[in-house]
Amino acid sequence: MNPMYGFDRILRQLEKVKALINLEDNIYSQLLEAQKVLEVSIPVKMDNGFIKIFKGFRAQYNNARGPYKGGIRFHAEVTYDEVKTLSAWMTFKTAVVDIPLGGGKGGVIVDPKTLSARELEALSRGYIRAIHKFIGPNIDVPAPDVNTDPKIMGWMLDEYEKVAGHHAPGVITGKPLSIGGSEIRSFSTAQGGAYVLDEAAKKIGLKRGATVAIQGFGNAGSHMALILEKMGYKITTVSDSKGLVVNCSGLNINELAVYKVKTGSVKDFPSGEKIEGSKCLEQDADILIPAALENSINKDNAPAIKAKLIVELANGPVTPEADEILKAKGILVVPDILANAGGVAVSYIEQVQNAYNFYWTKDKVLRKLEGIMCRSFAEIWDIKEKYKTDMRTAAYILSVERVAQAMRDRGWG
Ligand code: GLU
């Protein structure tokens, strides 16, 4: 990967914010590195009887505000640099929504589609055995991310508890409901994104009924489409790694979701229109939601984007060069560390419930999430106005200052 698109992005962002908030050198220098990055080998006996070694990472970026927190991704392109970058984003994400957690991230280099169910379980358990000494409800708390889900979290929790010899539901969030998971965690990233999208749309005079293009139809993207459709937005474009579907009068998202489960892609969905070209980003929609992987909006495709509002449901979907292009075009970008923070916000609620051993209703969790997202949006908007800057810079001003204050209060300065 081009280093400019990896950890360098964090360094550039911090450099920019340092100048704006007069961050002292003693704090700044500590924010430029992860506190710890583990690299582990995970031996898995494959179905053919041979042992295969997988490589995994767990990055613990900063724990000044609370235990490290962040998901685990299973992907063929996971790297040390990527996991470290994502752990830094988690640090600022938890701070932006003001939950008492730090930032971490995990990853395993694997294409999970190539594994059998038994191999996937063995890998998930093996990863936890490799890192179990370094995680815990008060140390570091993993969760789902790209290609990992509640089922995998269930295996991971079970493995941790077996090694620990006692129950510890707060060690992992995004678990199945039956073993301490929270209502709405499965769609909380999308739900949180929908709350801030609605706030941002109001600010620029877009009404429900506005058209939406979504890039990525995995957990976050598909739930976002369903939620926005219910709110009255019109989803006209959806893409995934295999194809694109467009319908100017609005796609039927329930049908599309069923179609995707059946065929593995949104490609060739029967009620889509036959259109020229194959690019999601260039479609004529008021709102664009990148919900796939990092760097999908770059200097090559940013000039063609027609949307008035971009809501970053993925982590790091806009490269720094593309960010400048979008700014010059007057497009409002709601940054990832706010837009997709609904996932970790509900993870926090899940952990609180685990600690109480008492579980709230779906409505109560939804109201709490709405409160967290709308308050954070308003705080960032005020900073944006005060500093006459963009939302991303405003979000970093708020979050870096919060992390820095916790570091000062611990005497780390
Ligand atoms: N993987 C999600 C994220 O990137 C959720 C992390 C969590 O709940 O800890 O924000």
Tab-separated table of C-alpha atoms and ligand atoms in Angstrom:
chain	number	residue	atom	x	y	z
A	1	MET	CA	0.000	0.000	0.000
A	2	ASN	CA	1.148	3.538	-0.689
A	3	PRO	CA	2.500	4.687	2.735
A	4	MET	CA	0.726	8.020	2.263
A	5	TYR	CA	-2.527	6.106	2.601
A	6	GLY	CA	-1.472	4.231	5.721
A	7	PHE	CA	-0.101	5.407	9.054
A	8	ASP	CA	1.253	8.606	7.468
A	9	ARG	CA	-2.326	9.839	7.341
A	10	ILE	CA	-2.462	9.749	11.140
A	11	LEU	CA	0.822	11.646	11.388
A	12	ARG	CA	-0.353	14.330	8.960
A	13	GLN	CA	-3.679	14.718	10.745
A	14	LEU	CA	-1.973	15.054	14.120
A	15	GLU	CA	0.502	17.579	12.772
A	16	LYS	CA	-2.350	19.706	11.474
A	17	VAL	CA	-4.252	19.564	14.773
A	18	LYS	CA	-1.149	20.214	16.881
A	19	ALA	CA	-0.764	23.622	15.313
A	20	LEU	CA	-4.435	24.473	15.830
A	21	ILE	CA	-4.698	23.536	19.501
A	22	ASN	CA	-1.137	24.299	20.624
A	23	LEU	CA	-0.526	20.738	21.750
A	24	GLU	CA	2.600	20.482	23.931
A	25	ASP	CA	5.482	18.402	22.500
A	26	ASN	CA	5.544	15.928	25.406
A	27	ILE	CA	1.992	14.823	24.687
A	28	TYR	CA	2.234	15.108	20.905
A	29	SER	CA	5.290	12.842	20.645
A	30	GLN	CA	3.478	10.060	22.523
A	31	LEU	CA	0.494	10.306	20.198
A	32	LEU	CA	2.691	9.585	17.171
A	33	GLU	CA	3.166	5.888	18.039
A	34	ALA	CA	1.126	2.924	19.204
A	35	GLN	CA	1.839	1.940	22.803
A	36	LYS	CA	2.096	-1.707	21.757
A	37	VAL	CA	1.663	-3.809	18.601
A	38	LEU	CA	1.610	-7.587	18.957
A	39	GLU	CA	2.423	-9.833	16.026
A	40	VAL	CA	1.400	-13.457	16.491
A	41	SER	CA	1.534	-16.738	14.567
A	42	ILE	CA	-1.579	-18.863	14.697
A	43	PRO	CA	-1.174	-22.538	13.784
A	44	VAL	CA	-4.410	-24.042	12.463
A	45	LYS	CA	-4.895	-27.688	11.561
A	46	MET	CA	-6.650	-27.520	8.200
A	47	ASP	CA	-9.256	-30.016	6.994
A	48	ASN	CA	-6.591	-31.783	4.918
A	49	GLY	CA	-4.646	-32.594	8.095
A	50	PHE	CA	-1.801	-30.116	7.494
A	51	ILE	CA	-0.964	-27.241	9.868
A	52	LYS	CA	-1.112	-23.815	8.294
A	53	ILE	CA	0.360	-20.785	10.046
A	54	PHE	CA	-1.651	-17.556	9.901
A	55	LYS	CA	-0.266	-14.185	10.898
A	56	GLY	CA	-2.251	-11.911	13.196
A	57	PHE	CA	-1.823	-8.547	14.880
A	58	ARG	CA	-3.275	-6.623	17.793
A	59	ALA	CA	-2.383	-2.927	18.027
A	60	GLN	CA	-2.934	-1.075	21.304
A	61	TYR	CA	-2.632	2.564	20.441
A	62	ASN	CA	-3.548	4.595	23.488
A	63	ASN	CA	-5.285	3.782	26.776
A	64	ALA	CA	-5.267	7.148	28.550
A	65	ARG	CA	-9.079	7.344	28.501
A	66	GLY	CA	-9.784	3.659	29.242
A	67	PRO	CA	-9.106	0.086	28.054
A	68	TYR	CA	-8.041	-0.294	24.419
A	69	LYS	CA	-11.081	-0.904	22.222
A	70	GLY	CA	-11.520	-1.964	18.635
A	71	GLY	CA	-12.532	-4.682	16.237
A	72	ILE	CA	-10.726	-7.621	14.664
A	73	ARG	CA	-10.727	-7.951	10.887
A	74	PHE	CA	-10.130	-11.057	8.816
A	75	HIS	CA	-8.874	-10.005	5.389
A	76	ALA	CA	-6.237	-11.138	2.908
A	77	GLU	CA	-4.747	-7.625	2.746
A	78	VAL	CA	-4.369	-6.968	6.484
A	79	THR	CA	-0.948	-5.506	7.331
A	80	TYR	CA	0.867	-4.346	10.464
A	81	ASP	CA	0.618	-0.749	9.218
A	82	GLU	CA	-3.100	-1.009	8.521
A	83	VAL	CA	-3.921	-2.432	11.951
A	84	LYS	CA	-1.833	0.272	13.649
A	85	THR	CA	-3.562	2.985	11.593
A	86	LEU	CA	-6.985	1.602	12.459
A	87	SER	CA	-6.059	1.471	16.159
A	88	ALA	CA	-5.161	5.168	16.075
A	89	TRP	CA	-8.529	5.937	14.457
A	90	MET	CA	-10.234	3.966	17.249
A	91	THR	CA	-8.445	6.115	19.842
A	92	PHE	CA	-9.871	9.276	18.331
A	93	LYS	CA	-13.259	7.658	17.601
A	94	THR	CA	-13.896	6.688	21.225
A	95	ALA	CA	-12.775	10.172	22.296
A	96	VAL	CA	-14.983	11.943	19.741
A	97	VAL	CA	-18.114	10.311	21.155
A	98	ASP	CA	-16.738	10.703	24.694
A	99	ILE	CA	-16.921	7.107	25.890
A	100	PRO	CA	-14.349	6.037	28.519
A	101	LEU	CA	-12.288	3.774	26.262
A	102	GLY	CA	-8.997	3.929	24.405
A	103	GLY	CA	-8.116	2.655	20.934
A	104	GLY	CA	-6.996	-0.726	19.649
A	105	LYS	CA	-7.454	-2.948	16.602
A	106	GLY	CA	-6.768	-6.490	15.524
A	107	GLY	CA	-6.387	-8.284	12.246
A	108	VAL	CA	-5.537	-11.662	10.747
A	109	ILE	CA	-4.174	-12.092	7.235
A	110	VAL	CA	-6.719	-14.493	5.765
A	111	ASP	CA	-9.480	-14.614	3.192
A	112	PRO	CA	-12.155	-16.213	5.378
A	113	LYS	CA	-14.109	-17.309	2.282
A	114	THR	CA	-11.383	-19.894	1.642
A	115	LEU	CA	-11.890	-21.560	5.050
A	116	SER	CA	-14.381	-24.213	6.086
A	117	ALA	CA	-16.566	-23.456	9.126
A	118	ARG	CA	-14.365	-25.682	11.267
A	119	GLU	CA	-11.169	-23.977	10.085
A	120	LEU	CA	-12.693	-20.541	10.730
A	121	GLU	CA	-13.569	-21.526	14.294
A	122	ALA	CA	-10.082	-22.963	14.875
A	123	LEU	CA	-8.496	-19.751	13.580
A	124	SER	CA	-10.746	-17.546	15.734
A	125	ARG	CA	-9.958	-19.554	18.866
A	126	GLY	CA	-6.248	-19.700	17.968
A	127	TYR	CA	-6.071	-15.923	17.592
A	128	ILE	CA	-7.552	-15.429	21.063
A	129	ARG	CA	-5.186	-17.993	22.630
A	130	ALA	CA	-2.297	-16.083	21.057
A	131	ILE	CA	-3.330	-12.699	22.493
A	132	HIS	CA	-5.288	-13.667	25.642
A	133	LYS	CA	-2.679	-12.340	28.080
A	134	PHE	CA	-2.980	-8.913	26.531
A	135	ILE	CA	-6.774	-8.539	26.504
A	136	GLY	CA	-9.467	-8.403	29.199
A	137	PRO	CA	-12.522	-6.316	30.157
A	138	ASN	CA	-10.224	-3.759	31.808
A	139	ILE	CA	-7.280	-4.132	29.430
A	140	ASP	CA	-8.304	-4.403	25.783
A	141	VAL	CA	-11.736	-5.261	24.403
A	142	PRO	CA	-12.067	-6.639	20.839
A	143	ALA	CA	-15.233	-6.578	18.680
A	144	PRO	CA	-16.291	-7.381	15.109
A	145	ASP	CA	-14.894	-5.581	12.072
A	146	VAL	CA	-14.534	-6.460	8.371
A	147	ASN	CA	-15.501	-10.152	7.798
A	148	THR	CA	-16.028	-10.942	11.501
A	149	ASP	CA	-19.428	-11.263	13.150
A	150	PRO	CA	-21.280	-12.221	16.371
A	151	LYS	CA	-20.748	-15.933	15.723
A	152	ILE	CA	-16.981	-15.431	15.625
A	153	MET	CA	-17.187	-13.199	18.739
A	154	GLY	CA	-19.040	-16.057	20.490
A	155	TRP	CA	-16.182	-18.490	19.769
A	156	MET	CA	-13.619	-15.901	20.824
A	157	LEU	CA	-15.410	-15.153	24.104
A	158	ASP	CA	-15.691	-18.870	24.849
A	159	GLU	CA	-11.995	-19.410	24.184
A	160	TYR	CA	-10.994	-16.482	26.404
A	161	GLU	CA	-13.210	-17.705	29.252
A	162	LYS	CA	-11.854	-21.255	28.943
A	163	VAL	CA	-8.283	-20.022	29.243
A	164	ALA	CA	-9.176	-17.558	32.034
A	165	GLY	CA	-11.248	-20.132	33.911
A	166	HIS	CA	-14.151	-17.781	34.630
A	167	HIS	CA	-16.889	-15.794	32.918
A	168	ALA	CA	-15.784	-12.451	31.514
A	169	PRO	CA	-18.472	-11.286	29.043
A	170	GLY	CA	-17.051	-7.750	28.962
A	171	VAL	CA	-13.857	-8.951	27.229
A	172	ILE	CA	-15.510	-8.896	23.805
A	173	THR	CA	-18.412	-6.903	22.390
A	174	GLY	CA	-20.635	-7.652	19.435
A	175	LYS	CA	-21.433	-11.040	20.990
A	176	PRO	CA	-24.619	-12.986	20.315
A	177	LEU	CA	-27.518	-11.847	22.543
A	178	SER	CA	-27.684	-15.195	24.368
A	179	ILE	CA	-24.219	-14.731	25.885
A	180	GLY	CA	-24.289	-11.055	26.843
A	181	GLY	CA	-24.597	-9.214	23.546
A	182	SER	CA	-26.545	-5.985	23.302
A	183	GLU	CA	-29.753	-5.301	21.422
A	184	ILE	CA	-29.036	-3.354	18.194
A	185	ARG	CA	-25.235	-4.010	18.184
A	186	SER	CA	-25.597	-5.829	14.844
A	187	PHE	CA	-26.827	-2.678	13.109
A	188	SER	CA	-25.492	0.008	15.457
A	189	THR	CA	-22.755	1.284	13.121
A	190	ALA	CA	-25.392	1.963	10.467
A	191	GLN	CA	-27.904	3.333	12.978
A	192	GLY	CA	-25.364	5.789	14.383
A	193	GLY	CA	-24.429	6.799	10.825
A	194	ALA	CA	-28.083	7.386	9.993
A	195	TYR	CA	-28.520	9.724	12.980
A	196	VAL	CA	-25.582	11.900	11.951
A	197	LEU	CA	-26.517	11.747	8.261
A	198	ASP	CA	-29.934	13.158	9.137
A	199	GLU	CA	-28.329	15.960	11.193
A	200	ALA	CA	-25.864	16.811	8.414
A	201	ALA	CA	-28.596	16.752	5.752
A	202	LYS	CA	-30.592	19.320	7.744
A	203	LYS	CA	-27.561	21.612	7.928
A	204	ILE	CA	-27.287	21.777	4.137
A	205	GLY	CA	-31.005	21.841	3.391
A	206	LEU	CA	-31.414	18.249	2.126
A	207	LYS	CA	-34.742	16.664	3.033
A	208	ARG	CA	-35.678	13.025	3.653
A	209	GLY	CA	-36.509	11.906	0.148
A	210	ALA	CA	-33.031	12.919	-1.021
A	211	THR	CA	-31.264	10.300	-3.145
A	212	VAL	CA	-28.499	8.096	-1.738
A	213	ALA	CA	-25.689	6.001	-3.243
A	214	ILE	CA	-24.052	3.362	-1.054
A	215	GLN	CA	-20.685	1.819	-1.867
A	216	GLY	CA	-20.463	-1.522	-0.063
A	217	PHE	CA	-23.341	-3.800	0.921
A	218	GLY	CA	-21.837	-5.694	3.848
A	219	ASN	CA	-23.019	-5.373	7.440
A	220	ALA	CA	-22.733	-1.568	7.662
A	221	GLY	CA	-23.842	-0.734	4.107
A	222	SER	CA	-26.848	-3.048	3.951
A	223	HIS	CA	-28.205	-2.001	7.345
A	224	MET	CA	-27.653	1.653	6.429
A	225	ALA	CA	-29.699	1.173	3.255
A	226	LEU	CA	-32.566	-0.450	5.199
A	227	ILE	CA	-32.584	2.229	7.907
A	228	LEU	CA	-32.402	5.178	5.496
A	229	GLU	CA	-35.152	3.686	3.308
A	230	LYS	CA	-37.390	3.505	6.407
A	231	MET	CA	-36.558	7.127	7.221
A	232	GLY	CA	-37.765	8.164	3.767
A	233	TYR	CA	-34.496	8.550	1.880
A	234	LYS	CA	-34.397	7.129	-1.628
A	235	ILE	CA	-31.587	4.607	-2.203
A	236	THR	CA	-30.868	4.829	-5.917
A	237	THR	CA	-27.442	3.155	-6.148
A	238	VAL	CA	-25.809	0.262	-4.329
A	239	SER	CA	-22.507	-1.370	-5.206
A	240	ASP	CA	-20.404	-4.185	-3.809
A	241	SER	CA	-17.054	-5.692	-4.797
A	242	LYS	CA	-18.673	-7.552	-7.712
A	243	GLY	CA	-21.102	-5.060	-9.222
A	244	LEU	CA	-23.412	-2.070	-9.202
A	245	VAL	CA	-27.171	-1.641	-9.264
A	246	VAL	CA	-29.058	1.586	-9.991
A	247	ASN	CA	-32.734	2.526	-9.980
A	248	CYS	CA	-33.587	6.234	-10.179
A	249	SER	CA	-37.005	5.697	-8.608
A	250	GLY	CA	-35.435	3.960	-5.617
A	251	LEU	CA	-34.303	0.380	-5.073
A	252	ASN	CA	-36.347	-2.004	-2.938
A	253	ILE	CA	-33.737	-2.683	-0.273
A	254	ASN	CA	-35.433	-5.653	1.382
A	255	GLU	CA	-35.593	-7.421	-1.979
A	256	LEU	CA	-32.012	-6.439	-2.729
A	257	ALA	CA	-30.826	-7.832	0.618
A	258	VAL	CA	-32.563	-11.155	-0.061
A	259	TYR	CA	-31.081	-11.208	-3.586
A	260	LYS	CA	-27.576	-10.590	-2.212
A	261	VAL	CA	-27.872	-13.449	0.291
A	262	LYS	CA	-29.012	-15.738	-2.529
A	263	THR	CA	-26.492	-14.778	-5.212
A	264	GLY	CA	-23.584	-13.374	-3.169
A	265	SER	CA	-23.718	-9.963	-4.879
A	266	VAL	CA	-26.023	-7.067	-5.830
A	267	LYS	CA	-24.900	-7.508	-9.454
A	268	ASP	CA	-27.684	-8.034	-12.006
A	269	PHE	CA	-30.463	-7.387	-9.440
A	270	PRO	CA	-33.561	-7.696	-11.679
A	271	SER	CA	-35.257	-4.400	-10.768
A	272	GLY	CA	-32.132	-2.367	-11.410
A	273	GLU	CA	-31.778	-0.276	-14.565
A	274	LYS	CA	-29.329	-1.063	-17.343
A	275	ILE	CA	-26.874	1.808	-17.136
A	276	GLU	CA	-23.664	2.810	-18.788
A	277	GLY	CA	-20.495	2.562	-16.734
A	278	SER	CA	-19.849	0.657	-13.574
A	279	LYS	CA	-18.860	3.224	-11.000
A	280	CYS	CA	-20.848	3.838	-7.831
A	281	LEU	CA	-19.160	7.095	-6.908
A	282	GLU	CA	-20.073	8.909	-10.090
A	283	GLN	CA	-23.797	8.232	-9.879
A	284	ASP	CA	-26.161	11.135	-9.576
A	285	ALA	CA	-27.166	10.990	-5.897
A	286	ASP	CA	-27.434	13.768	-3.289
A	287	ILE	CA	-25.723	11.706	-0.619
A	288	LEU	CA	-22.824	9.271	-1.001
A	289	ILE	CA	-21.994	6.672	1.642
A	290	PRO	CA	-18.686	4.830	1.297
A	291	ALA	CA	-19.210	1.673	3.385
A	292	ALA	CA	-16.436	-0.601	2.112
A	293	LEU	CA	-12.686	-0.426	2.772
A	294	GLU	CA	-10.057	2.308	3.155
A	295	ASN	CA	-9.050	4.622	0.286
A	296	SER	CA	-12.022	3.949	-2.011
A	297	ILE	CA	-12.376	7.671	-2.735
A	298	ASN	CA	-9.073	8.883	-4.158
A	299	LYS	CA	-7.669	11.611	-6.400
A	300	ASP	CA	-8.694	9.713	-9.538
A	301	ASN	CA	-12.395	9.354	-8.780
A	302	ALA	CA	-13.044	12.317	-6.423
A	303	PRO	CA	-13.358	14.903	-9.250
A	304	ALA	CA	-16.355	12.993	-10.699
A	305	ILE	CA	-18.342	12.871	-7.457
A	306	LYS	CA	-21.630	14.757	-7.704
A	307	ALA	CA	-23.023	14.294	-4.179
A	308	LYS	CA	-23.516	17.236	-1.810
A	309	LEU	CA	-22.934	15.161	1.309
A	310	ILE	CA	-20.579	12.250	2.034
A	311	VAL	CA	-20.993	10.168	5.187
A	312	GLU	CA	-17.972	7.939	5.856
A	313	LEU	CA	-19.390	4.693	7.171
A	314	ALA	CA	-16.148	2.835	6.382
A	315	ASN	CA	-12.907	3.607	8.187
A	316	GLY	CA	-10.652	5.903	6.159
A	317	PRO	CA	-12.500	5.751	2.811
A	318	VAL	CA	-11.282	9.173	1.602
A	319	THR	CA	-7.567	9.676	0.904
A	320	PRO	CA	-6.013	13.011	1.977
A	321	GLU	CA	-5.728	14.181	-1.666
A	322	ALA	CA	-9.358	13.332	-2.320
A	323	ASP	CA	-10.329	15.189	0.850
A	324	GLU	CA	-8.828	18.392	-0.600
A	325	ILE	CA	-10.671	17.878	-3.892
A	326	LEU	CA	-14.003	17.346	-2.100
A	327	LYS	CA	-13.419	20.426	0.048
A	328	ALA	CA	-12.749	22.540	-3.042
A	329	LYS	CA	-15.986	21.247	-4.560
A	330	GLY	CA	-17.914	22.347	-1.444
A	331	ILE	CA	-19.006	18.815	-0.515
A	332	LEU	CA	-19.743	18.321	3.198
A	333	VAL	CA	-17.887	15.254	4.525
A	334	VAL	CA	-18.963	13.694	7.836
A	335	PRO	CA	-15.718	11.991	8.950
A	336	ASP	CA	-15.423	8.295	9.819
A	337	ILE	CA	-14.466	8.829	13.452
A	338	LEU	CA	-17.914	10.339	13.972
A	339	ALA	CA	-19.985	8.727	11.200
A	340	ASN	CA	-19.211	5.100	12.088
A	341	ALA	CA	-18.809	5.564	15.857
A	342	GLY	CA	-22.259	4.062	16.497
A	343	GLY	CA	-20.673	0.603	16.493
A	344	VAL	CA	-18.244	1.287	19.284
A	345	ALA	CA	-20.779	3.436	21.160
A	346	VAL	CA	-23.114	0.432	21.420
A	347	SER	CA	-20.109	-1.781	22.238
A	348	TYR	CA	-19.592	0.495	25.225
A	349	ILE	CA	-23.261	0.140	26.203
A	350	GLU	CA	-22.883	-3.644	25.863
A	351	GLN	CA	-19.887	-3.594	28.207
A	352	VAL	CA	-21.748	-1.484	30.764
A	353	GLN	CA	-24.593	-4.032	30.702
A	354	ASN	CA	-22.091	-6.889	31.104
A	355	ALA	CA	-20.572	-5.150	34.128
A	356	TYR	CA	-24.028	-4.606	35.689
A	357	ASN	CA	-25.158	-8.068	34.580
A	358	PHE	CA	-28.404	-6.296	33.686
A	359	TYR	CA	-29.774	-5.726	30.182
A	360	TRP	CA	-31.715	-2.799	28.756
A	361	THR	CA	-34.475	-2.898	26.153
A	362	LYS	CA	-33.881	-2.226	22.496
A	363	ASP	CA	-35.621	1.162	22.778
A	364	LYS	CA	-33.488	2.251	25.682
A	365	VAL	CA	-30.264	1.337	23.834
A	366	LEU	CA	-31.476	3.140	20.704
A	367	ARG	CA	-32.255	6.304	22.686
A	368	LYS	CA	-28.834	6.219	24.334
A	369	LEU	CA	-27.152	5.816	20.936
A	370	GLU	CA	-29.155	8.675	19.446
A	371	GLY	CA	-28.173	10.900	22.374
A	372	ILE	CA	-24.468	10.079	21.960
A	373	MET	CA	-24.447	10.590	18.169
A	374	CYS	CA	-26.485	13.802	18.063
A	375	ARG	CA	-24.572	15.396	20.946
A	376	SER	CA	-21.238	14.556	19.281
A	377	PHE	CA	-22.439	15.897	15.931
A	378	ALA	CA	-23.481	19.196	17.555
A	379	GLU	CA	-20.150	19.534	19.402
A	380	ILE	CA	-18.177	18.972	16.197
A	381	TRP	CA	-20.383	21.349	14.237
A	382	ASP	CA	-19.758	24.115	16.810
A	383	ILE	CA	-15.988	23.592	16.580
A	384	LYS	CA	-16.206	23.579	12.771
A	385	GLU	CA	-17.926	26.972	12.885
A	386	LYS	CA	-15.609	28.389	15.536
A	387	TYR	CA	-12.429	27.409	13.673
A	388	LYS	CA	-13.983	27.954	10.211
A	389	THR	CA	-12.775	24.524	9.191
A	390	ASP	CA	-14.091	21.187	7.878
A	391	MET	CA	-15.804	18.526	10.012
A	392	ARG	CA	-12.828	16.160	9.946
A	393	THR	CA	-10.471	18.766	11.374
A	394	ALA	CA	-13.109	19.753	13.930
A	395	ALA	CA	-13.538	16.116	14.992
A	396	TYR	CA	-9.766	15.768	15.457
A	397	ILE	CA	-9.569	19.025	17.422
A	398	LEU	CA	-12.193	17.654	19.825
A	399	SER	CA	-10.822	14.130	20.119
A	400	VAL	CA	-7.102	14.887	20.265
A	401	GLU	CA	-7.751	17.461	22.983
A	402	ARG	CA	-9.765	14.899	24.981
A	403	VAL	CA	-7.048	12.240	24.717
A	404	ALA	CA	-4.375	14.833	25.535
A	405	GLN	CA	-6.263	15.996	28.625
A	406	ALA	CA	-6.506	12.427	29.950
A	407	MET	CA	-2.745	12.036	29.372
A	408	ARG	CA	-2.010	15.297	31.221
A	409	ASP	CA	-4.284	14.302	34.102
A	410	ARG	CA	-2.378	11.026	34.434
A	411	GLY	CA	0.873	12.974	34.602
A	412	TRP	CA	2.101	11.658	31.261
A	413	GLY	CA	3.133	15.146	30.108
B	1	GLU	N1	-15.065	-2.348	14.188
B	1	GLU	C1	-15.877	-1.233	14.600
B	1	GLU	C2	-15.156	0.069	14.330
B	1	GLU	O1	-14.273	0.144	13.509
B	1	GLU	C3	-16.374	-1.364	16.036
B	1	GLU	C4	-15.330	-1.429	17.088
B	1	GLU	C5	-15.832	-1.792	18.476
B	1	GLU	O2	-17.018	-1.918	18.685
B	1	GLU	O3	-14.961	-1.925	19.338
B	1	GLU	O4	-15.515	1.092	14.862
